[in-house]
Amino acid sequence: MIKIAPTYLAAGMLGALALIFGIGAFRLGFWGDDGPGPGLLPLVVSLLLVPMLVLVLREPLPPDETGFSAGPLSAIVLVLIYAAILPRAGFVLSTLVMLFTWIRLFYRQGWFRSAACSASLTVLGLVIFNVLLKVPMQLFPDLQ
Amino acid sequence: MIEALQKLGYGLSLSFEPANLLYALIGSVLGTLVGVLPGLGPVTTIAVLLPVTYHAGSPLGAIIMLASIYYGAMYGGSTTSILLKVPGEAASVVTCIDGYEMAKKGRAGPALAIAAIGSFIAGTLAVCALALVGPAFAKFAVSFGPPEYFALALFGLALSATLSGGSPIRGMCMVFVGLLLGLVGVDTVTGVERYTFGIMAISDGIDLVPMLMGLFGLGEILHNLDNRDGSSLVASKVGRLFPSREDWKESTGPIFRGSFIGFLVGLIPGGGAILASLISYTLEKKISKTPEEFGRGAIAGVAGPESANNSAATASFVPLLTLGLPGNAVTAVLFAGLLIQNVQPGPLMLVKSPDVFWGVIASMYVGNIMLLILNLPLVGLWVQLLRVPSWILSPAILLIAIFGTYSLRSNFVDVGTLMVFGAIGYVLRKARLDAGPLIMAFILANILDTSLRQSLLMGDGSMAIVFSRPISAVILAAAGIVVGAQVYKYFRGERTLGEPESIT
C-alpha cells in the first residue's frame, strides 16, 4: 500500500504536464509575423490548468481516499514489463506468463487453474485475432 | 420530410443486406457480452471492442457493427442495473432504483423486457427524429466559419466539464489536460512538430484508440482489482420474461414521454442521457397515481428512464454527425470508430458521403432491432455470464484489450500507449477525475486550436470577431453562462466531492 492520496499524485502529474507544455509553448512561439503561433493555445491552457489544480488540492479529501493498494500497482508494473518485452519475446510466451501471473497473483488461484486458464485464454485470443481475423502477429521470440 | 424518410429508407436498404445484418448480429452479441460484465459500461465496451470493427469488410459494415456494439453495451448495462444494482453508466443509475426492486420480487424478466422494448421504441422514434433534424442542422452548419467553430468547441468543452458528474473544477482540469494531449503532433497550420520529443510514433499525435482503451478499458480493469474477490456474482432469478397486460398499461405512457424528453435533452452536448433519465423518472413519479410505488419496484420507473436514456443517446448523434462535435464520452469513442473507417463526421458528411450519413443513421436502427430480437431470448445466457468468476473474466478482458489494440496497426507502440494510459486512467479514477471530459477535449483540441488561430487572423489579431458575429456570440454567451453558473456555485461553497458518476 502506498499512502499518498490519489488526488495529490494526480495533481502532481498534471502539474508536471502543465509545466512541460508551458515551457514548450515559449519554444514553439505563441505569436509570429504571420499571426498566432503553435504555442499560443498550449500556453493559455497550461496557465489555466495550474489554478484549477490548486483549487482541486484545496478541496477536502474524502475519508476513503487513503492511498493505493498493492494489487493494482503490481498490475501496472506487470503490464508495463509485458509491453516492454513483447516485441522481443513475441505474443505466445509473454502473454502466457503475464496472464498466469495475473491470475495467480491477483486472484490467488492455484498453480493448475492459473496455468490452464492462462493457456486457454492465450490460445483462444490467438485463434481469434491471428487465425480468424488474420492479424499479423509475432508469435515467438525474435532471436536475431 | 418525405425526402428525409426516403433517404432513411435508402440507408436501411443498405443496412439490411445479409453481410451487414451479420455484422449487426456479431456487434450486438459482443456488445452485450462485454457490456453485461459489472463495471464495464458502454464507453469501456466500445473502446475495448473498437479494433474488432476494423476487421469488418466495409466501412458501412464496420459502422453497423459499432452501432450494434453500442446498443448491446447499453442493454448490457441495463441488465446489470436490474439484476445486480450495478449501473454500467451514469444514465443507468436511475434504472437501478426500481429495476433492482422488481428483480428482488422475482420480476427481473418483465423489467429486462420492458427496458429492451422501451429502448427499441425510443430508438425508433429518435432515429426518425434524427433523420428529420440532422440534415437541417447540417445545412445550417455548412455556413459556419472559424469563429462559430471556436465558439461551439468552447461550448462543448464547458458542458462536458460541468455536466459529466462530480466536481466541475475536476471536470475542467480534465478538459485542459485533454486539450494539451490533443495538441501533440504536427501543427496543421505551420507544420511544426509540437511536444513529440523526437518520438516518431507520436508525430501524427497520440493515437486516440489505444489512449481510449487504456483510460477506460485497462484503467477499469485495474480499478476492479481493488475490489476483487475471485468469486462469481450471484444473479437474481429472472422469472417470467414478458410483461403482463397491467405492465404494458403502466409502461406505454412513460415510454413515449421518455422518448420525447430524451430526444430534446439529448441534443444538448455534455451529459444528455443521465439528465434525460432523471427528468423522465421525476416526471413519471410526479404524474403517477401511485407515486409511493416508485422506489419499490414500479415498472414505469424502468420504462420511462430507459426510453429517455436510449432516445438521448440517439439524439447525441446530431451534434456528432452534423457538426463533427462529440457531445459525450460515448460519441467521442464512436467518433474514433468513424475516423478508423475514414469517415469524417461534420456538416460536409451529408454532402460528400450521403450514403455513409444515412447508413450511420440506419445502422443505429438495425442495431436496435437486433438487440430486441436477439437479446431478449438470450437473457438467460447473459445471467449465466454473470456467474463466470472474475478470475477468468478479468484476464479475458485484458487479453481482448491488448490483442485488439495491437490488431489496429500491428504496432507494439500502441500496446505501450495502452499500458501507459491504463496506469494514468487508474490514477485519475482513484483521484475522482473523470476521463470523459479529457477524451472530448482531446478530440476538440485541434478544432479549437485551428479555429482560434484562424479567427485571430480574420480579426487582425483581435478576438472581437467572435463576439461580433451573431451565431458565435450567442454560442459563446451560452458557454459563458454554463461556466459562470459553475463558478458561482463553487464559490458559494456548493463543492461536489462525491464520486464522479462513472460514464464508463
XYZ file of C-alpha atoms in Angstrom:
648
model
C 0.000 0.000 0.000
C 1.345 3.428 -0.945
C -0.027 6.077 1.373
C -0.238 9.020 -0.955
C -3.661 10.438 -1.680
C -4.522 9.787 -5.349
C -5.626 13.426 -5.693
C -2.147 14.622 -4.704
C -0.421 12.199 -7.080
C -2.759 13.109 -9.948
C -2.338 16.838 -9.265
C 1.447 16.370 -9.280
C 1.322 14.506 -12.589
C -0.937 17.083 -14.201
C 1.098 19.967 -12.763
C 4.215 18.494 -14.376
C 2.302 18.214 -17.644
C 1.282 21.890 -17.428
C 4.894 22.847 -16.762
C 6.236 20.857 -19.733
C 3.631 22.257 -22.106
C 4.013 25.802 -20.742
C 7.788 25.819 -21.212
C 7.427 24.147 -24.606
C 4.994 26.858 -25.689
C 7.710 29.515 -25.355
C 9.995 27.440 -27.593
C 7.244 26.988 -30.178
C 6.393 30.670 -30.136
C 2.941 31.987 -29.461
C 2.959 34.940 -31.805
C 4.905 35.462 -35.019
C 4.934 37.650 -38.101
C 2.137 35.553 -39.595
C -0.060 35.899 -36.529
C -0.806 33.392 -33.763
C 1.784 30.643 -33.424
C 1.657 26.938 -32.479
C 2.493 27.689 -28.846
C -0.442 30.029 -28.197
C -3.116 27.546 -27.136
C -0.727 25.285 -25.165
C 0.438 28.326 -23.201
C -3.086 29.537 -22.452
C -4.258 26.058 -21.454
C -1.194 25.412 -19.248
C -1.760 28.718 -17.481
C -5.421 27.861 -16.903
C -4.661 24.337 -15.678
C -2.399 25.419 -12.808
C -5.002 27.434 -10.807
C -7.546 24.671 -11.401
C -5.146 22.158 -9.844
C -4.684 24.485 -6.885
C -8.473 24.547 -6.425
C -8.576 20.729 -6.625
C -5.885 20.499 -3.951
C -7.870 22.891 -1.738
C -10.913 20.610 -1.805
C -11.097 18.466 1.340
C -10.212 14.841 0.737
C -12.936 12.252 1.393
C -12.013 9.883 4.251
C -11.800 6.842 1.951
C -9.127 8.422 -0.258
C -6.207 6.971 1.639
C -3.790 5.677 -0.968
C -3.073 2.980 -3.496
C -3.295 -0.709 -2.729
C -0.542 -3.060 -3.768
C -2.640 -5.122 -6.213
C -3.299 -2.545 -8.942
C 0.194 -1.073 -8.582
C 1.773 -4.507 -9.101
C -0.576 -4.982 -12.055
C 0.653 -1.722 -13.604
C 4.275 -2.872 -13.229
C 3.344 -6.261 -14.725
C 1.643 -4.829 -17.821
C 4.437 -2.293 -18.373
C 7.027 -5.099 -18.274
C 4.794 -7.066 -20.657
C 4.662 -4.141 -23.103
C 8.446 -3.772 -22.896
C 9.302 -7.424 -23.579
C 6.531 -8.094 -26.099
C 8.467 -7.010 -29.238
C 11.329 -9.374 -28.321
C 9.517 -12.280 -26.702
C 6.552 -12.496 -29.057
C 2.915 -12.924 -28.116
C 2.755 -16.585 -27.065
C 5.276 -16.730 -24.247
C 4.850 -13.205 -22.891
C 1.045 -13.357 -22.851
C 1.067 -16.769 -21.244
C 3.403 -15.640 -18.461
C 1.601 -12.336 -17.949
C -1.854 -13.917 -17.676
C -0.554 -16.692 -15.421
C 0.995 -14.119 -13.078
C -2.195 -12.027 -13.200
C -4.461 -14.900 -12.148
C -2.054 -16.363 -9.596
C -1.033 -13.066 -8.006
C -4.224 -11.017 -8.054
C -6.887 -13.720 -7.787
C -4.915 -16.211 -5.648
C -5.821 -19.220 -7.784
C -3.857 -22.473 -7.668
C -0.985 -23.354 -9.999
C -3.001 -25.716 -12.163
C -6.017 -23.418 -12.508
C -3.807 -20.423 -13.312
C -1.830 -22.377 -15.914
C -4.934 -23.869 -17.546
C -6.795 -20.562 -17.674
C -3.857 -18.526 -18.992
C -3.058 -21.165 -21.640
C -6.698 -21.417 -22.774
C -7.127 -17.658 -22.993
C -3.855 -17.177 -24.876
C -4.748 -19.866 -27.414
C -8.290 -18.532 -27.803
C -7.036 -14.951 -28.270
C -4.505 -16.042 -30.894
C -7.080 -18.128 -32.746
C -9.498 -15.182 -32.892
C -7.026 -12.451 -33.802
C -4.224 -14.250 -35.623
C -6.104 -17.080 -37.340
C -9.650 -15.791 -37.858
C -9.074 -12.025 -38.159
C -5.688 -12.582 -39.863
C -3.827 -10.007 -37.769
C -0.098 -10.444 -38.429
C 1.428 -11.186 -35.016
C 4.932 -12.098 -33.947
C 4.177 -15.287 -32.070
C 7.599 -16.457 -30.892
C 10.808 -14.792 -29.612
C 12.855 -12.792 -32.084
C 16.232 -14.491 -31.684
C 18.079 -12.378 -34.251
C -39.852 15.306 -44.536
C -40.748 12.714 -47.180
C -37.307 13.212 -48.741
C -35.652 12.553 -45.391
C -37.666 9.376 -44.873
C -36.834 8.241 -48.427
C -33.152 8.702 -47.707
C -33.527 6.881 -44.419
C -35.190 4.084 -46.405
C -32.172 4.041 -48.704
C -29.862 3.783 -45.694
C -31.981 0.973 -44.310
C -31.886 -0.923 -47.618
C -28.065 -0.841 -47.418
C -28.085 -1.895 -43.793
C -30.400 -4.845 -44.367
C -28.002 -6.577 -46.748
C -27.149 -10.054 -45.368
C -23.487 -9.267 -44.668
C -24.438 -6.115 -42.765
C -27.047 -7.990 -40.759
C -24.338 -10.473 -39.802
C -22.151 -7.596 -38.553
C -25.139 -6.296 -36.580
C -25.591 -9.740 -35.047
C -21.916 -10.066 -34.102
C -21.821 -6.497 -32.757
C -24.949 -6.947 -30.687
C -23.716 -10.203 -29.143
C -20.215 -8.872 -28.441
C -21.536 -5.560 -27.097
C -23.920 -7.273 -24.689
C -21.338 -9.909 -23.807
C -18.836 -7.308 -22.613
C -21.364 -4.670 -21.537
C -23.108 -7.085 -19.198
C -19.935 -7.519 -17.157
C -20.190 -5.438 -14.000
C -18.131 -2.275 -14.052
C -17.876 -2.209 -17.826
C -20.232 0.376 -19.286
C -20.802 1.426 -22.906
C -17.661 3.589 -23.178
C -15.363 0.831 -21.959
C -17.162 -1.807 -24.005
C -16.981 0.166 -27.242
C -13.372 1.163 -26.533
C -12.353 -2.459 -25.909
C -14.209 -3.770 -28.959
C -13.351 -0.875 -31.306
C -10.480 -2.728 -33.027
C -12.768 -5.643 -33.860
C -14.862 -3.356 -36.113
C -11.703 -2.522 -38.046
C -11.795 -6.013 -39.492
C -15.301 -5.713 -40.910
C -15.374 -5.923 -44.685
C -16.693 -2.435 -45.483
C -16.980 0.972 -43.746
C -20.749 0.593 -43.533
C -20.392 -2.926 -42.117
C -17.970 -1.611 -39.510
C -20.283 1.250 -38.571
C -23.246 -1.097 -38.273
C -21.180 -3.344 -36.044
C -20.152 -0.323 -33.968
C -23.757 0.818 -33.541
C -24.787 -2.710 -32.574
C -21.975 -2.913 -30.034
C -23.197 0.411 -28.646
C -26.780 -0.712 -28.228
C -25.674 -4.111 -26.961
C -23.429 -2.436 -24.389
C -26.230 -0.145 -23.277
C -28.562 -3.084 -22.852
C -25.828 -4.980 -21.028
C -25.554 -2.021 -18.634
C -29.301 -2.090 -18.017
C -29.099 -5.825 -17.318
C -26.544 -5.375 -14.540
C -28.506 -2.399 -13.186
C -31.625 -4.531 -12.880
C -30.081 -7.804 -11.750
C -27.208 -6.610 -9.585
C -27.878 -2.932 -8.857
C -24.546 -2.213 -10.566
C -25.068 0.537 -13.146
C -22.774 0.261 -16.138
C -23.020 4.008 -16.747
C -24.339 7.123 -15.043
C -27.578 7.061 -17.046
C -28.432 3.588 -15.738
C -28.315 4.717 -12.115
C -31.997 5.619 -12.299
C -32.869 2.175 -13.704
C -31.297 0.575 -10.627
C -33.868 2.123 -8.295
C -36.988 0.299 -9.442
C -35.366 -2.299 -11.703
C -33.499 -3.928 -8.829
C -36.569 -3.792 -6.608
C -38.516 -5.603 -9.336
C -35.727 -8.206 -9.571
C -35.853 -8.762 -5.808
C -39.562 -9.510 -6.159
C -38.814 -12.104 -8.865
C -39.901 -9.749 -11.668
C -36.487 -9.263 -13.314
C -37.878 -10.726 -16.561
C -40.550 -8.061 -17.160
C -38.082 -5.339 -16.058
C -35.480 -6.527 -18.584
C -38.105 -6.946 -21.294
C -39.634 -3.526 -20.774
C -36.142 -1.957 -20.735
C -35.414 -3.561 -24.126
C -38.824 -2.829 -25.654
C -38.881 0.744 -24.303
C -35.361 1.295 -25.657
C -36.439 -0.108 -29.021
C -39.494 2.167 -29.299
C -37.485 5.184 -28.122
C -34.696 4.313 -30.545
C -37.169 4.020 -33.434
C -38.742 7.396 -32.702
C -35.359 9.027 -32.115
C -33.895 7.678 -35.371
C -36.880 9.135 -37.294
C -36.419 12.466 -35.491
C -32.680 12.339 -36.211
C -33.391 11.757 -39.905
C -35.545 14.896 -39.906
C -33.396 17.138 -37.701
C -29.937 16.000 -38.894
C -29.965 17.359 -42.469
C -31.440 20.688 -41.304
C -28.662 21.002 -38.718
C -26.029 20.076 -41.305
C -27.307 22.655 -43.827
C -27.217 25.292 -41.117
C -23.708 24.266 -40.050
C -22.243 24.479 -43.576
C -22.279 28.276 -43.234
C -20.185 28.133 -40.046
C -16.750 29.750 -40.149
C -13.800 29.583 -37.713
C -15.409 31.931 -35.134
C -18.534 29.746 -34.949
C -16.459 26.586 -34.644
C -14.331 28.180 -31.955
C -17.449 29.159 -30.001
C -19.015 25.710 -30.497
C -15.873 23.919 -29.351
C -15.731 26.124 -26.249
C -19.414 25.460 -25.552
C -18.914 21.701 -25.900
C -15.920 21.810 -23.560
C -17.778 23.893 -20.988
C -20.699 21.479 -20.953
C -18.529 18.393 -20.855
C -16.626 19.763 -17.867
C -19.716 20.662 -15.901
C -22.248 18.009 -16.812
C -20.066 14.918 -16.612
C -20.822 14.481 -12.921
C -18.686 15.114 -9.865
C -16.817 18.343 -9.231
C -16.860 20.851 -12.130
C -13.374 22.020 -11.153
C -12.105 18.483 -11.652
C -14.020 18.321 -14.920
C -12.321 21.494 -16.106
C -8.913 20.102 -15.136
C -9.599 17.079 -17.302
C -10.688 19.314 -20.178
C -7.411 21.234 -20.014
C -5.368 18.017 -19.850
C -7.269 16.632 -22.849
C -6.600 19.826 -24.789
C -2.868 19.651 -24.056
C -2.620 15.989 -25.071
C -4.678 16.680 -28.183
C -2.157 19.289 -29.314
C 0.700 16.772 -29.501
C 1.873 16.131 -33.073
C 2.306 18.139 -36.237
C 0.630 21.555 -36.105
C -1.807 21.629 -39.013
C -1.294 25.371 -39.612
C 2.515 25.686 -39.609
C 3.661 22.075 -39.985
C 5.811 22.373 -36.849
C 6.011 19.320 -34.559
C 4.640 20.012 -31.088
C 5.638 18.080 -27.954
C 6.700 14.935 -29.823
C 10.188 14.927 -28.223
C 11.518 13.303 -31.368
C 9.338 10.216 -30.954
C 8.281 9.181 -34.458
C 5.283 7.185 -33.227
C 3.536 10.310 -31.953
C 4.473 12.721 -34.757
C 0.876 12.472 -36.026
C -0.403 12.895 -32.499
C -1.184 10.430 -29.730
C -3.349 7.716 -31.228
C -6.879 8.011 -29.904
C -7.841 4.330 -29.788
C -5.025 2.943 -27.556
C -5.475 6.001 -25.353
C -9.212 5.349 -25.053
C -8.701 1.673 -24.386
C -6.073 2.478 -21.776
C -8.031 5.155 -19.925
C -11.348 3.325 -19.949
C -10.618 -0.365 -20.582
C -7.370 -1.085 -18.764
C -8.000 1.689 -16.220
C -11.267 -0.004 -15.292
C -9.664 -3.461 -15.088
C -7.023 -2.090 -12.718
C -9.649 -0.293 -10.657
C -11.646 -3.512 -10.346
C -8.570 -5.208 -8.845
C -9.188 -3.078 -5.761
C -12.480 -4.884 -5.201
C -11.618 -8.391 -6.373
C -12.779 -11.453 -4.536
C -12.422 -14.098 -7.229
C -15.997 -15.228 -6.871
C -18.876 -15.046 -9.309
C -21.775 -12.670 -8.857
C -24.925 -14.372 -7.737
C -27.639 -13.245 -10.084
C -31.287 -12.987 -9.197
C -33.837 -15.261 -10.788
C -35.174 -13.737 -13.984
C -38.672 -15.139 -13.674
C -41.307 -14.815 -16.417
C -39.883 -12.698 -19.237
C -42.790 -10.991 -20.944
C -44.674 -8.167 -19.261
C -48.303 -8.671 -18.262
C -51.200 -6.586 -19.626
C -51.041 -4.473 -16.471
C -47.298 -3.897 -17.016
C -47.970 -2.740 -20.570
C -50.653 -0.362 -19.395
C -48.315 1.202 -16.878
C -45.366 1.403 -19.285
C -46.809 2.752 -22.551
C -47.121 6.375 -21.408
C -43.692 6.525 -19.751
C -42.068 5.020 -22.866
C -43.473 7.704 -25.194
C -42.923 10.557 -22.736
C -39.392 9.310 -22.043
C -38.648 9.126 -25.787
C -39.742 12.733 -26.283
C -37.869 14.110 -23.255
C -34.801 12.066 -24.125
C -34.528 13.400 -27.647
C -34.835 17.029 -26.571
C -32.364 16.714 -23.710
C -30.003 14.523 -25.728
C -29.431 17.298 -28.222
C -27.534 19.199 -25.511
C -23.867 18.235 -25.632
C -22.280 17.116 -22.376
C -24.460 14.790 -20.398
C -27.811 14.286 -22.058
C -28.510 10.665 -21.140
C -28.348 10.964 -17.346
C -30.254 14.228 -17.326
C -32.905 12.723 -19.598
C -33.386 9.619 -17.436
C -33.544 11.731 -14.264
C -36.130 14.119 -15.738
C -38.164 11.186 -17.020
C -38.121 9.435 -13.629
C -39.076 12.611 -11.766
C -41.882 13.342 -14.216
C -43.300 9.812 -14.040
C -43.248 9.880 -10.265
C -44.993 13.270 -10.228
C -47.809 12.317 -12.582
C -48.271 8.780 -11.273
C -51.450 7.866 -9.423
C -49.312 5.687 -7.151
C -46.101 7.679 -6.556
C -45.450 5.665 -3.385
C -44.694 2.642 -5.597
C -41.644 4.402 -7.067
C -38.540 3.065 -5.395
C -40.373 -0.166 -4.549
C -40.440 -1.738 -7.996
C -42.665 0.422 -10.218
C -42.313 -0.690 -13.844
C -42.884 2.916 -15.003
C -39.663 3.764 -13.139
C -37.815 1.428 -15.512
C -39.750 2.101 -18.733
C -39.501 5.919 -18.690
C -35.808 6.372 -17.828
C -34.663 3.523 -20.098
C -36.572 5.038 -23.046
C -35.299 8.531 -22.258
C -31.762 7.199 -21.939
C -31.888 5.490 -25.342
C -33.571 8.405 -27.078
C -30.992 10.831 -25.659
C -28.183 8.541 -26.811
C -29.531 8.662 -30.373
C -30.077 12.430 -30.215
C -26.451 12.903 -29.169
C -25.555 11.818 -32.712
C -26.999 15.090 -34.046
C -24.037 17.306 -32.955
C -21.612 14.485 -33.843
C -22.828 13.857 -37.383
C -23.782 17.405 -38.318
C -21.135 19.495 -36.558
C -18.370 16.945 -36.051
C -18.503 17.642 -32.317
C -18.912 14.666 -29.970
C -21.384 15.546 -27.230
C -20.328 12.956 -24.648
C -17.761 10.252 -23.984
C -19.705 7.570 -25.872
C -19.989 9.662 -29.030
C -16.308 10.572 -28.608
C -15.443 6.865 -28.783
C -17.803 6.386 -31.733
C -16.116 9.388 -33.364
C -12.843 7.445 -33.135
C -14.580 4.436 -34.701
C -15.780 6.531 -37.631
C -12.309 8.016 -38.118
C -10.827 4.497 -38.264
C -13.156 3.910 -41.227
C -12.014 7.191 -42.849
C -15.400 8.745 -42.181
C -15.069 12.343 -41.021
C -18.232 13.417 -39.183
C -19.268 17.026 -39.785
C -21.518 19.243 -41.895
C -19.886 18.112 -45.146
C -20.540 14.440 -44.423
C -24.085 14.738 -45.737
C -22.832 16.383 -48.939
C -19.670 14.348 -49.532
C -20.794 10.908 -48.426
C -24.590 10.819 -48.068
C -24.620 7.014 -48.230
C -22.457 6.837 -45.116
C -24.506 9.541 -43.355
C -27.759 7.702 -43.949
C -26.006 4.384 -43.421
C -24.901 5.515 -39.945
C -28.433 6.585 -39.041
C -29.937 3.390 -40.421
C -27.278 1.271 -38.724
C -28.404 2.571 -35.349
C -31.854 1.306 -36.133
C -30.522 -2.056 -37.259
C -28.581 -2.273 -34.001
C -31.783 -1.572 -32.104
C -33.752 -4.254 -33.946
C -31.004 -6.807 -33.491
C -30.920 -6.019 -29.803
C -34.616 -6.684 -29.433
C -34.805 -9.931 -31.388
C -31.560 -11.333 -30.043
C -31.094 -10.156 -26.506
C -34.493 -10.875 -25.054
C -34.364 -14.607 -25.801
C -30.752 -14.666 -24.615
C -31.376 -13.063 -21.229
C -30.727 -16.405 -19.559
C -27.314 -16.596 -21.228
C -26.317 -13.127 -20.002
C -27.353 -14.107 -16.497
C -25.158 -17.208 -16.775
C -22.279 -14.968 -17.828
C -22.601 -13.084 -14.559
C -21.881 -16.387 -12.824
C -18.465 -16.737 -14.516
C -15.865 -15.992 -11.826
C -13.916 -12.750 -12.083
C -10.556 -14.588 -12.125
C -11.498 -15.751 -15.636
C -13.288 -12.607 -16.819
C -10.619 -10.110 -15.754
C -7.693 -11.655 -17.717
C -10.032 -12.333 -20.661
C -10.940 -8.636 -20.948
C -7.281 -7.687 -20.508
C -6.370 -10.034 -23.364
C -9.054 -8.571 -25.665
C -7.805 -5.056 -24.891
C -4.160 -5.937 -25.661
C -4.730 -8.020 -28.802
C -7.399 -5.607 -30.011
C -5.116 -2.592 -29.664
C -2.279 -4.361 -31.433
C -4.543 -5.516 -34.264
C -5.321 -1.920 -35.316
C -1.910 -1.191 -36.831
C 0.165 -4.242 -35.843
C 2.236 -1.825 -33.825
C 3.900 -2.538 -30.461
C 3.971 1.188 -29.631
C 0.165 1.089 -29.436
C 0.399 -1.654 -26.797
C 2.806 0.556 -24.827
C 0.417 3.518 -25.180
C -2.410 1.313 -23.912
C -0.430 0.335 -20.816
C 0.743 3.876 -20.015
C -2.742 5.341 -20.371
C -4.155 2.404 -18.409
C -1.928 3.397 -15.485
C -2.891 7.063 -15.912
C -6.567 6.106 -16.138
C -6.316 4.174 -12.888
C -4.683 7.078 -11.024
C -7.262 9.532 -12.409
C -10.110 7.221 -11.438
C -8.737 6.886 -7.907
C -8.437 10.678 -7.730
C -12.095 11.041 -8.807
C -11.024 12.694 -12.052
C -13.397 11.619 -14.816
C -11.650 10.755 -18.090
C -14.764 11.565 -20.174
C -14.101 15.324 -20.461
C -10.434 14.542 -21.204
C -11.376 12.470 -24.251
C -13.824 15.056 -25.527
C -11.245 17.819 -25.155
C -8.617 15.629 -26.825
C -10.836 15.329 -29.896
C -11.801 19.006 -29.878
C -8.227 20.282 -29.308
C -7.296 20.663 -32.959
C -10.670 22.180 -33.907
C -10.272 24.688 -31.070
C -6.644 25.481 -31.908
C -7.164 25.890 -35.648
C -10.390 27.883 -35.313
C -8.852 30.137 -32.634
C -5.875 30.972 -34.821
C -7.946 31.393 -37.966
C -10.350 33.669 -36.058
C -7.421 35.745 -34.803
C -6.110 36.042 -38.359
C -9.557 37.023 -39.629
C -9.846 39.652 -36.888
C -6.314 41.054 -37.394
C -5.179 39.748 -34.043
C -8.396 40.610 -32.220
C -10.962 38.168 -30.858
C -13.718 40.772 -31.325
C -14.798 38.913 -34.476
C -16.084 36.027 -32.336
C -18.336 38.415 -30.415
C -19.451 40.436 -33.421
C -20.883 37.514 -35.431
C -24.357 36.679 -34.119
C -24.179 32.862 -34.079
C -20.762 32.686 -32.438
C -21.758 35.434 -29.971
C -24.876 33.517 -28.889
C -22.979 30.225 -28.525
C -20.203 31.962 -26.609
C -22.743 33.615 -24.301
C -24.264 30.179 -23.623
C -20.798 28.815 -22.828
C -20.206 31.797 -20.540
C -23.466 31.130 -18.682
C -22.554 27.464 -18.172
C -19.097 28.288 -16.821
C -20.373 31.286 -14.816
C -23.066 29.191 -13.111
C -20.498 26.607 -12.051
C -18.034 29.222 -10.799
C -20.838 30.880 -8.807
C -21.858 27.565 -7.272
C -18.256 26.730 -6.445
C -17.550 29.985 -4.664
C -20.844 29.768 -2.794
C -19.450 26.615 -1.281
C -21.530 24.047 -3.136
C -18.495 21.973 -3.971
C -19.197 18.476 -5.130
C -16.964 15.937 -3.516
C -18.787 12.780 -4.375
C -17.522 10.021 -6.575
C -17.916 11.119 -10.191
C -20.791 9.325 -11.805
C -18.986 6.773 -13.886
C -19.549 7.244 -17.554
C -17.629 4.154 -18.363
